[in-house]
PDB file of C-alpha atoms in Angstrom:
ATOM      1  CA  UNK A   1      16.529  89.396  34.118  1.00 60.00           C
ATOM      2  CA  UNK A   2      19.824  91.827  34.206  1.00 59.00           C
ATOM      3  CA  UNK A   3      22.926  91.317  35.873  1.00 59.00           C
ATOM      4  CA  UNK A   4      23.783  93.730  38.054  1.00 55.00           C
ATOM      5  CA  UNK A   5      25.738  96.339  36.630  1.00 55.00           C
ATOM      6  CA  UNK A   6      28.575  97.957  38.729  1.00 51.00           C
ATOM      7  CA  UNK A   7      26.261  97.584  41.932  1.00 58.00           C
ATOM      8  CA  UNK A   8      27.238  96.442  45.201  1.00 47.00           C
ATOM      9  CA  UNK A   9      25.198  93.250  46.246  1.00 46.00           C
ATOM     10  CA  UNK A  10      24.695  91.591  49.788  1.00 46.00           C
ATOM     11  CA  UNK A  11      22.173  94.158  50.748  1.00 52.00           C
ATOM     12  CA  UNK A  12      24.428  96.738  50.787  1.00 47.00           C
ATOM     13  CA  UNK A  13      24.535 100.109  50.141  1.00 47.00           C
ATOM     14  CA  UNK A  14      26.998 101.578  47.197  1.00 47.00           C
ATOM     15  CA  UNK A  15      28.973 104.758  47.048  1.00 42.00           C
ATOM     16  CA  UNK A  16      27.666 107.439  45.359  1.00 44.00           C
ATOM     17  CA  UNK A  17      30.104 108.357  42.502  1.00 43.00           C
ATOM     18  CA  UNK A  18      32.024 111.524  42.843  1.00 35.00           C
ATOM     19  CA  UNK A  19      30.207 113.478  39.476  1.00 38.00           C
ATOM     20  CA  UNK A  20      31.733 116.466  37.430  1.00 36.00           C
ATOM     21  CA  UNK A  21      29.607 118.555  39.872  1.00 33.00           C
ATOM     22  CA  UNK A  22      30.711 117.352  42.953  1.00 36.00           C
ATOM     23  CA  UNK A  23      34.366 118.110  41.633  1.00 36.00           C
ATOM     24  CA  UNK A  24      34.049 121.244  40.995  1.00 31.00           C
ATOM     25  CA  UNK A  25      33.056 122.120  44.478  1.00 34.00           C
ATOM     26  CA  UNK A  26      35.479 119.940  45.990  1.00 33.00           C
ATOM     27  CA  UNK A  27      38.143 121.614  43.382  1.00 42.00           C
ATOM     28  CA  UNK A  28      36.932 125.312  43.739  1.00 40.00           C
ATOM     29  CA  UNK A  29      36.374 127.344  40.713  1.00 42.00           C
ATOM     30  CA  UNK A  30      33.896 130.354  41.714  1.00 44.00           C
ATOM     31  CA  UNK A  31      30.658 130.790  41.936  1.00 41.00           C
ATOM     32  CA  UNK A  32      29.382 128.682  39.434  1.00 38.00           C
ATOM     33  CA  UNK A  33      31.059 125.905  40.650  1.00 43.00           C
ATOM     34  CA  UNK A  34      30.215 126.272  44.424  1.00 43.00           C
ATOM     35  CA  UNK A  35      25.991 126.866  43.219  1.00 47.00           C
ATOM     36  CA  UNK A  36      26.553 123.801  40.930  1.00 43.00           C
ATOM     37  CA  UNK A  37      28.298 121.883  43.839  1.00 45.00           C
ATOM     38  CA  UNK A  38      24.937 122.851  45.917  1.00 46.00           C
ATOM     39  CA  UNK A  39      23.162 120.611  44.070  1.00 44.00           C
ATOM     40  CA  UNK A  40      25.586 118.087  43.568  1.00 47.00           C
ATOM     41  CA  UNK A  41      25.346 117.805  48.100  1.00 51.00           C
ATOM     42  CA  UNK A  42      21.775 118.226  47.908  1.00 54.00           C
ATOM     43  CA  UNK A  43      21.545 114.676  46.295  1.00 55.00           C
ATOM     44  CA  UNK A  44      24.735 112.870  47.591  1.00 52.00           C
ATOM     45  CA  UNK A  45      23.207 114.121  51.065  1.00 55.00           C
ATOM     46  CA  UNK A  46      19.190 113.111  49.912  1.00 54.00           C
ATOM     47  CA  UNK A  47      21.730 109.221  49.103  1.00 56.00           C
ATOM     48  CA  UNK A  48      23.232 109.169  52.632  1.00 53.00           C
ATOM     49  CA  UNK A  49      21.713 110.888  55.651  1.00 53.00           C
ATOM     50  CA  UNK A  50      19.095 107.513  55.482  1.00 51.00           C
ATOM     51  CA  UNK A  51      21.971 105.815  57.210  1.00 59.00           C
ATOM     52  CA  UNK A  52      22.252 107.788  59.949  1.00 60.00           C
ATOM     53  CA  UNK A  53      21.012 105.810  63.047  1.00 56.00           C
ATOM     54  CA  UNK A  54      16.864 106.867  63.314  1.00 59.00           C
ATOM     55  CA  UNK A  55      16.711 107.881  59.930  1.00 65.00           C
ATOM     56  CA  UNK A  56      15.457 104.783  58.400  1.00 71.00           C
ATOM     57  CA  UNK A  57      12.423 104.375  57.082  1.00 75.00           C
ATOM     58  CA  UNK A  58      10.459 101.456  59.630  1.00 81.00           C
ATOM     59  CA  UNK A  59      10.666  98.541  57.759  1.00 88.00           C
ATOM     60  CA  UNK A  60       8.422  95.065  58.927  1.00 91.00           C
ATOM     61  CA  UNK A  61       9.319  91.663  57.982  1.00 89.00           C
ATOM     62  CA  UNK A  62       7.520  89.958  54.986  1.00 93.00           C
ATOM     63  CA  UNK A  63       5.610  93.403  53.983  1.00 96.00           C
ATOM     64  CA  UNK A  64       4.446  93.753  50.877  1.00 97.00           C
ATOM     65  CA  UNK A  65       4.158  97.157  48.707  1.00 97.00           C
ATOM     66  CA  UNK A  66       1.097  95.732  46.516  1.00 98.00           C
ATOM     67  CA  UNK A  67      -2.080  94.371  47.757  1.00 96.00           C
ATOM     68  CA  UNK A  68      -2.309  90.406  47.946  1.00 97.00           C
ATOM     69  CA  UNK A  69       1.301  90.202  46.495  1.00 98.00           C
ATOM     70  CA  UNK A  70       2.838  86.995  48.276  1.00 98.00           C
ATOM     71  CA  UNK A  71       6.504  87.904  49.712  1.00 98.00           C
ATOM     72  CA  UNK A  72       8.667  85.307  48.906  1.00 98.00           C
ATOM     73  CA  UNK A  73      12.284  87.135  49.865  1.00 98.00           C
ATOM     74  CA  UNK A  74      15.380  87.374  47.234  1.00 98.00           C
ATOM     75  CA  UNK A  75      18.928  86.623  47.840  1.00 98.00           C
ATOM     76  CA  UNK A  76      20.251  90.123  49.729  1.00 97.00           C
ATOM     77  CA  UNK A  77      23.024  89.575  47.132  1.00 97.00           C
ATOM     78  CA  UNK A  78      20.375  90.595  43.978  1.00 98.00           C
ATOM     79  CA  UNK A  79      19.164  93.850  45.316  1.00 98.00           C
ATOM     80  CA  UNK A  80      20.891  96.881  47.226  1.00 97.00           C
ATOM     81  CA  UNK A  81      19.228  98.304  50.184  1.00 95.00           C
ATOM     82  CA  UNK A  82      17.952 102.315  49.633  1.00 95.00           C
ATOM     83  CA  UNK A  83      15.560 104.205  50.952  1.00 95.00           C
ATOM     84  CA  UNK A  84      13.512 104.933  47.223  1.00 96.00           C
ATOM     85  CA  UNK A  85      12.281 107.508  46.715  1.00 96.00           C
ATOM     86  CA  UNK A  86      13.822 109.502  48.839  1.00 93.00           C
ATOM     87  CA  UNK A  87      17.904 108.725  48.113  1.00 93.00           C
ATOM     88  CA  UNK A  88      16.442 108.022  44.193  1.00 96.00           C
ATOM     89  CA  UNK A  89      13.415 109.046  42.508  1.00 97.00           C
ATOM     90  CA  UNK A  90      11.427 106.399  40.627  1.00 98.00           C
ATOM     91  CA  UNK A  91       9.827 107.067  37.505  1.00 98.00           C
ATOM     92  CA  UNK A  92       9.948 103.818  35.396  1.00 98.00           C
ATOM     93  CA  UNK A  93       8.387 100.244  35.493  1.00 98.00           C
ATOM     94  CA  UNK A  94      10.455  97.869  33.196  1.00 98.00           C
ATOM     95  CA  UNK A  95       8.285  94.907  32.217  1.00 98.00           C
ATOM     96  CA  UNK A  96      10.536  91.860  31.960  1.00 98.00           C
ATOM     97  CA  UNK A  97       9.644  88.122  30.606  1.00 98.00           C
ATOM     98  CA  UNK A  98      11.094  85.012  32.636  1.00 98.00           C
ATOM     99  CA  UNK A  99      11.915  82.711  29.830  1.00 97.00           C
ATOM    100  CA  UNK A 100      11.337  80.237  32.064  1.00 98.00           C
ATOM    101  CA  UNK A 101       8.159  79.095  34.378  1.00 98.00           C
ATOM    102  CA  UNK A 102       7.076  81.349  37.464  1.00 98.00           C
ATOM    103  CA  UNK A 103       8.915  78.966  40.015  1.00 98.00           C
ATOM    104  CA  UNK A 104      11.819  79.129  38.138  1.00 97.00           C
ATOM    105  CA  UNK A 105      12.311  82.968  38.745  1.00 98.00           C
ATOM    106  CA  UNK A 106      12.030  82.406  42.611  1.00 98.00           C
ATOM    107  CA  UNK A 107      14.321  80.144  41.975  1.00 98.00           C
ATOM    108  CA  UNK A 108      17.065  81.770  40.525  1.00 97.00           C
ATOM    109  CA  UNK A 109      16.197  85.226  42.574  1.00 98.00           C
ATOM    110  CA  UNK A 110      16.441  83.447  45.845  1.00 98.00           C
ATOM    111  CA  UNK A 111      20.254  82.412  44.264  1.00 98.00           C
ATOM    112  CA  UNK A 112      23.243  84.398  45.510  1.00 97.00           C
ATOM    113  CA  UNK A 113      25.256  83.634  42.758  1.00 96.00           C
ATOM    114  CA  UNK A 114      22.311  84.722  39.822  1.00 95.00           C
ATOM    115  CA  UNK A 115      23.708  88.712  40.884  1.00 93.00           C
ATOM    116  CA  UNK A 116      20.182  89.536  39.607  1.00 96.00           C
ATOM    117  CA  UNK A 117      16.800  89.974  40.571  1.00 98.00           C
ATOM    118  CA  UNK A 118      13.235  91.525  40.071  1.00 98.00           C
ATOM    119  CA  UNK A 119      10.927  93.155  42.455  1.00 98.00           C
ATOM    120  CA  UNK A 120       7.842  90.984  41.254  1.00 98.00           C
ATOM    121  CA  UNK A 121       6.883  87.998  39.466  1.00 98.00           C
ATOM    122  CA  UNK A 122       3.464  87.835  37.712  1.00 98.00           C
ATOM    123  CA  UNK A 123       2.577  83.961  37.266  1.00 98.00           C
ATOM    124  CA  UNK A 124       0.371  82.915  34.686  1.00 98.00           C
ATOM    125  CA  UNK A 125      -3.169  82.936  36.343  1.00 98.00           C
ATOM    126  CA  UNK A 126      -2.242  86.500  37.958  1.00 98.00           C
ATOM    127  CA  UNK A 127      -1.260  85.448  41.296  1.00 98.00           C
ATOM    128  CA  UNK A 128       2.199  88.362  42.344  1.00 98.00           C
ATOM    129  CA  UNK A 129       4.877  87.524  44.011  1.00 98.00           C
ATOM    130  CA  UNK A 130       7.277  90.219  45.743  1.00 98.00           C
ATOM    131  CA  UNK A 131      10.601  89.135  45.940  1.00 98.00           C
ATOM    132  CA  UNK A 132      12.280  92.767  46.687  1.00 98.00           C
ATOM    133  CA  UNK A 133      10.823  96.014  48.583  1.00 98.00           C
ATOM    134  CA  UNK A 134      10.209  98.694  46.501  1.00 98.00           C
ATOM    135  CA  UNK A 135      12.367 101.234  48.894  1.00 97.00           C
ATOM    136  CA  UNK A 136      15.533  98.667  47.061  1.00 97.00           C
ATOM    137  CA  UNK A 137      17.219  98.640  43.909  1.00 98.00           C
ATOM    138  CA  UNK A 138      16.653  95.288  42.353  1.00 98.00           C
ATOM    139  CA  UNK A 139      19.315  94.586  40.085  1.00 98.00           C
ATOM    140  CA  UNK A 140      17.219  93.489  36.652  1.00 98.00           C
ATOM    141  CA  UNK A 141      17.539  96.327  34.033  1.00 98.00           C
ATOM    142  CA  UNK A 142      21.625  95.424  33.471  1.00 96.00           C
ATOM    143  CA  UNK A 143      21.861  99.019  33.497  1.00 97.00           C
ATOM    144  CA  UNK A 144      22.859 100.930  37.249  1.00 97.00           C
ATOM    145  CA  UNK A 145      20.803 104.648  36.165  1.00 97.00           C
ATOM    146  CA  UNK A 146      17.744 102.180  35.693  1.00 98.00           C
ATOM    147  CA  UNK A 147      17.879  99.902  38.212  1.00 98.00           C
ATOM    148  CA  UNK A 148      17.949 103.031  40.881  1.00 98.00           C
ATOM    149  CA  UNK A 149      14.959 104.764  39.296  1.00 98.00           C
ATOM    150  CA  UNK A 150      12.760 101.729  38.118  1.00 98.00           C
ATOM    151  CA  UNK A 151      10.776  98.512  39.329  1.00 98.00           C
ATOM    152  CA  UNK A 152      11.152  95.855  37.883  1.00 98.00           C
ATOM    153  CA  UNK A 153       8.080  93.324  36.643  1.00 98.00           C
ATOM    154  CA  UNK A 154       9.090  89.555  35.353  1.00 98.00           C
ATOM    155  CA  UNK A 155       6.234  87.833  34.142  1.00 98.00           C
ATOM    156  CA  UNK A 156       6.087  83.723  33.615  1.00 98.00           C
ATOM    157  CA  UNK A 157       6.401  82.551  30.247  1.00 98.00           C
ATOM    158  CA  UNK A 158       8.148  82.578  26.898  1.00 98.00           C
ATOM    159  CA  UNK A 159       9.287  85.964  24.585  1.00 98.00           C
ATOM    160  CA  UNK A 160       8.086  83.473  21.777  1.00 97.00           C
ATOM    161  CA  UNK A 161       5.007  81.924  23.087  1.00 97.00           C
ATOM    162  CA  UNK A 162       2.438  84.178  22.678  1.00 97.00           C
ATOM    163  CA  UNK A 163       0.031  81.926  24.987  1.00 98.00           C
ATOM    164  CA  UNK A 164       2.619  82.724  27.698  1.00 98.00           C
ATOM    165  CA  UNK A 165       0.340  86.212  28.350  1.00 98.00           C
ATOM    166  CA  UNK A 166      -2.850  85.214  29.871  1.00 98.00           C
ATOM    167  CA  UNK A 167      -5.970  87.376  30.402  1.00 98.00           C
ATOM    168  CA  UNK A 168      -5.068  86.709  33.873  1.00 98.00           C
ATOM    169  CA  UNK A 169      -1.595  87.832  33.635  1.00 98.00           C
ATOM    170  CA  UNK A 170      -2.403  91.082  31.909  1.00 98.00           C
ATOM    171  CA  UNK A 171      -5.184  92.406  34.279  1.00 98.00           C
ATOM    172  CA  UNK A 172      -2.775  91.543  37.318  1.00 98.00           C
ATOM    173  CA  UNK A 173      -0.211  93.428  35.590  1.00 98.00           C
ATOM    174  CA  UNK A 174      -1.666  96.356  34.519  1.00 98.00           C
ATOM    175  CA  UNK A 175      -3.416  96.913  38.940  1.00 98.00           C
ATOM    176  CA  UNK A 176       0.307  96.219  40.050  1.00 98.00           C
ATOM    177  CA  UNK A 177       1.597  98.812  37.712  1.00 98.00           C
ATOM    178  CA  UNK A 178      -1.235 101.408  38.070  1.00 98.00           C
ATOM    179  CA  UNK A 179      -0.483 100.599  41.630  1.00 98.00           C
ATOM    180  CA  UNK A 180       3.110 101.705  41.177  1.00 98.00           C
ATOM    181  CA  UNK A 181       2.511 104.761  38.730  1.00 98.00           C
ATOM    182  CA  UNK A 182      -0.153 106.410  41.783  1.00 98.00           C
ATOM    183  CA  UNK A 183       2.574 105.874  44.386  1.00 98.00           C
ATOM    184  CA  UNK A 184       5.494 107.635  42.556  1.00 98.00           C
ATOM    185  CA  UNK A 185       3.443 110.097  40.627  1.00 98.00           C
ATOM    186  CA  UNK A 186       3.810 109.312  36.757  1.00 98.00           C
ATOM    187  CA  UNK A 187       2.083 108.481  33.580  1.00 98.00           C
ATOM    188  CA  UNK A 188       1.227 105.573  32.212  1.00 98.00           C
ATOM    189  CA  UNK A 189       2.987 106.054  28.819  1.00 98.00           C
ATOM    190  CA  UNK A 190       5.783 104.210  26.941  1.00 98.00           C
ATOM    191  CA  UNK A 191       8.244 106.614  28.122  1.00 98.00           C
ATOM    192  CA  UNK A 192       7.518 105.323  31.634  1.00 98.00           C
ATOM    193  CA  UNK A 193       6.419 101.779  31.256  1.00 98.00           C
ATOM    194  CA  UNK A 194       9.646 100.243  29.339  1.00 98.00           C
ATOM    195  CA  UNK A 195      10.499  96.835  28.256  1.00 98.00           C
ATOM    196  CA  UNK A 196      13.753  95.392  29.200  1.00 98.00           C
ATOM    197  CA  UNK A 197      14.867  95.519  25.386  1.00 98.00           C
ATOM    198  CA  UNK A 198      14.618  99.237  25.412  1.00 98.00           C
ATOM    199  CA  UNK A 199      17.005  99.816  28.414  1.00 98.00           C
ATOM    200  CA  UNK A 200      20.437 101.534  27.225  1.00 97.00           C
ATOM    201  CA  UNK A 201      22.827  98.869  26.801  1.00 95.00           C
ATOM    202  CA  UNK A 202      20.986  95.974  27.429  1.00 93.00           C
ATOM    203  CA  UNK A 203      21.311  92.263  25.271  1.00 93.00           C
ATOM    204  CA  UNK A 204      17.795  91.122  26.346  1.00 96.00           C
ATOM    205  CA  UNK A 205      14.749  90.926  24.011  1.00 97.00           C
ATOM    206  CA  UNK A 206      11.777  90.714  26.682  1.00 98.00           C
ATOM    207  CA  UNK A 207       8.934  91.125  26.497  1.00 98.00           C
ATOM    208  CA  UNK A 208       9.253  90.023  22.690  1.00 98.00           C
ATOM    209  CA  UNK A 209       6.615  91.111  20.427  1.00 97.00           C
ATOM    210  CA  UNK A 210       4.029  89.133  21.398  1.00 98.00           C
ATOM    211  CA  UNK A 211       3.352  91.625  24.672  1.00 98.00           C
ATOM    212  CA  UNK A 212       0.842  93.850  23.529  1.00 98.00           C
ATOM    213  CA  UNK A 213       1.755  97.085  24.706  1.00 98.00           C
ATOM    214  CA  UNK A 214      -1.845  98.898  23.425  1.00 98.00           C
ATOM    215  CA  UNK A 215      -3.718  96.453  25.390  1.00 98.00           C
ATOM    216  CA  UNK A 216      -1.534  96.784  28.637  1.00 98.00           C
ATOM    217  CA  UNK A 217      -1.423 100.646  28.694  1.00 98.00           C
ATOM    218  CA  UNK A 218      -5.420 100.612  28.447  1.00 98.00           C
ATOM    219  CA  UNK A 219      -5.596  98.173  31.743  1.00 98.00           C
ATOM    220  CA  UNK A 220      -3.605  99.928  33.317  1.00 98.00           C
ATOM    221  CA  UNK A 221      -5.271 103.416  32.497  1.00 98.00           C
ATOM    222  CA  UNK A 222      -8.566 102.121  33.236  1.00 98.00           C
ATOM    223  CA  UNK A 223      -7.759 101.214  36.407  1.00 98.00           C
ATOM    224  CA  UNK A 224      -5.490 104.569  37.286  1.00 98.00           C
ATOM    225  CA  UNK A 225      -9.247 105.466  36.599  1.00 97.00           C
ATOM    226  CA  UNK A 226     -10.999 103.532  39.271  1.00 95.00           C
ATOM    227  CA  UNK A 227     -11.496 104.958  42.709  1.00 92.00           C
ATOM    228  CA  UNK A 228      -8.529 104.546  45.144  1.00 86.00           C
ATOM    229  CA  UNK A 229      -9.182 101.891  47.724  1.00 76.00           C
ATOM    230  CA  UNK A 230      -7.829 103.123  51.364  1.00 68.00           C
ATOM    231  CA  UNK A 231      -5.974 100.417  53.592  1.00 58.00           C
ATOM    232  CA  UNK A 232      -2.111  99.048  52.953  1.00 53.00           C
ATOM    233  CA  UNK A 233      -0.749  96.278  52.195  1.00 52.00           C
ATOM    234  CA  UNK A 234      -0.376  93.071  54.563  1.00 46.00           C
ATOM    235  CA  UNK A 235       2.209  90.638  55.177  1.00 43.00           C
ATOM    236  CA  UNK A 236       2.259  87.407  52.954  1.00 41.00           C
ATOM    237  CA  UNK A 237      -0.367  88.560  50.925  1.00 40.00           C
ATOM    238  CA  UNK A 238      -3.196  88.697  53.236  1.00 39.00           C
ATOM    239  CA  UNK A 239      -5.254  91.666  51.841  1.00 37.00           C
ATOM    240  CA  UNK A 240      -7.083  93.732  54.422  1.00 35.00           C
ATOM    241  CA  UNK A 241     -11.070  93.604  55.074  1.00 35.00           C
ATOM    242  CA  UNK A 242     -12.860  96.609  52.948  1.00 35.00           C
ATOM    243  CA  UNK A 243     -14.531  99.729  55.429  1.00 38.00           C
ATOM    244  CA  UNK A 244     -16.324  98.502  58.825  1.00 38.00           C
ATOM    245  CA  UNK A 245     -16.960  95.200  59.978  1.00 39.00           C
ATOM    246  CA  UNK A 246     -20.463  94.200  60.090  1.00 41.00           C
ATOM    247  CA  UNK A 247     -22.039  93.466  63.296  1.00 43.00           C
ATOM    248  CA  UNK A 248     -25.490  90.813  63.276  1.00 42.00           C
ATOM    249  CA  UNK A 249     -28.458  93.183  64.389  1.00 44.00           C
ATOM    250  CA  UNK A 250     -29.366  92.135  68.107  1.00 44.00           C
ATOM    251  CA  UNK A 251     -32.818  91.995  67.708  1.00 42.00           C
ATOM    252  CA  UNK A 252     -32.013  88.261  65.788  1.00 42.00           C
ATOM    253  CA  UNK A 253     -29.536  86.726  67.329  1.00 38.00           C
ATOM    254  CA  UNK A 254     -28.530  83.629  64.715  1.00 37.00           C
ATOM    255  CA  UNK A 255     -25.383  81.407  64.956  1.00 39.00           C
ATOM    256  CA  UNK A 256     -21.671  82.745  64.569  1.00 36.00           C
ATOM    257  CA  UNK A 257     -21.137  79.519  62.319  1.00 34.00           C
ATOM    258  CA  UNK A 258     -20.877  80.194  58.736  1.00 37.00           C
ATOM    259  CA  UNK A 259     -21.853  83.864  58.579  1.00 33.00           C
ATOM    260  CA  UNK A 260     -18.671  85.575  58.689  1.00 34.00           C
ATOM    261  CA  UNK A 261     -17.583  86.881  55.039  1.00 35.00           C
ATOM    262  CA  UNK A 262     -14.330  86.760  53.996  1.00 38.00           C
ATOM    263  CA  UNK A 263     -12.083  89.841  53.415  1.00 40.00           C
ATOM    264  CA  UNK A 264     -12.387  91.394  50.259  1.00 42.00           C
ATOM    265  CA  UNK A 265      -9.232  91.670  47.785  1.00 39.00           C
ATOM    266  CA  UNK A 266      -8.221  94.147  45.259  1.00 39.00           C
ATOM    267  CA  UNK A 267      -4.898  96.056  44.169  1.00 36.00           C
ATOM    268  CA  UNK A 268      -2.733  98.484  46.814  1.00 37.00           C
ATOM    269  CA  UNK A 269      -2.914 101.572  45.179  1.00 33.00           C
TER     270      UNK A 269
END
């Protein structure tokens, strides 16, 4: 877990900072300066014209962005609302480690005053927890340029516990980030999937080196490599039913009682 680093909490949206680029254009200096300035707008614009009443993206209460992820909502003060991808690309996952047990985390990420929070929590047997839309910036990385182009993954257990990482906890993992790299459209490589110790500037340690980073980058490539299941996420973890429901042929008629399967589960990709 990071503390947020110069970001504005409640919700709310910061101001972008005036860059060397935008200066120039609002300062003159020629050409150069007005096509640098270009791009500088392009992306203060691509931050801001969200806001605009109708511009939104539609947003439902206690949606989820991965399949059977239980929302279980974050203090507004630990997360700034966006619009991601479209005000900030996103092109990281930072795996994080609790230090602490999985109900602890919703703890202290439902806490205003914690100024920090993840977008999921990975509990020991694999059941995921979403705490924090992935169109927000969770503040977790202690590090503003991360937190706006990452999500963030805490994960129950101990840096020095190696028994904290389950079989469980890996597979679940690995479909939630393979889940994430399809979305935003990038590799699953170290340069992408990041632990919190590698973030510029941060103090933390996680994951520790008992994570195995070998084994998690082949779950997750192996199941970048499975077909793509069609459907999205539901509310509170609910996963949707898999292709048509079956109907009971006519000709034999048998009771309703007992015969109705229940929906299948498997990641949101």
């Amino acid at each position: 877990m990071g503390k947020r680093d110069g970001e504005k909490g409640g919700g709310q949206e910061a101001t972008p900072a005036i860059t060397r680029r935008r200066a120039l254009w609002i300062g003159g200096g020629g050409a150069v300066a007005a096509g640098t300035a270009a791009f500088a707008g392009r992306d203060v614009l691509a931050q801001w014209w969200w806001r605009l009443p109708g511009n939104e993206k539609p947003r439902k209460a206690g949606a989820v962005d991965h399949r059977g992820a239980q929302w279980v909502a974050a203090s507004p003060e630990n997360y700034r609302r966006a619009d991601r991808p479209a005000d900030y690309g996103i092109d990281r996952v930072v795996i994080h480690v609790v230090q602490g047990s999985y109900a602890t985390a919703l703890d202290v990420f439902q806490d205003p005053d914690h100024e920090a929070g993840a977008h999921y929590v990975v509990r020991k047997d694999g059941h995921v927890a979403q705490l924090i839309r992935e169109l927000d910036v969770a503040f977790h990385a202690g590090n503003r340029g991360y937190n706006e182009r990452s999500i963030g993954i805490e994960h129950e257990g101990f840096v020095d516990r190696p028994e904290s990482f389950t079989d469980a906890m890996y597979a679940s993992s690995a479909r939630l980030t393979a889940g994430i790299c399809r979305r935003y459209g990038f590799p699953a490589d170290r340069e992408h999937l990041v632990g919190h110790v590698e973030v510029p500037g941060t103090d933390h340690t996680d994951p520790g080196p008992h994570w195995d980073w070998d084994r998690y980058l082949r779950l997750v490539r192996a199941e970048l490599r499975k077909p793509v299941r069609t459907g999205r996420a539901r509310p509170h973890g609910r996963p949707e039913a898999h292709g048509p429901r079956r109907r009971a042929p006519r000709a034999h008629a048998t009771p309703r009682t007992g015969l109705r399967t229940p929906p299948g589960s498997g990641p949101h990709s």
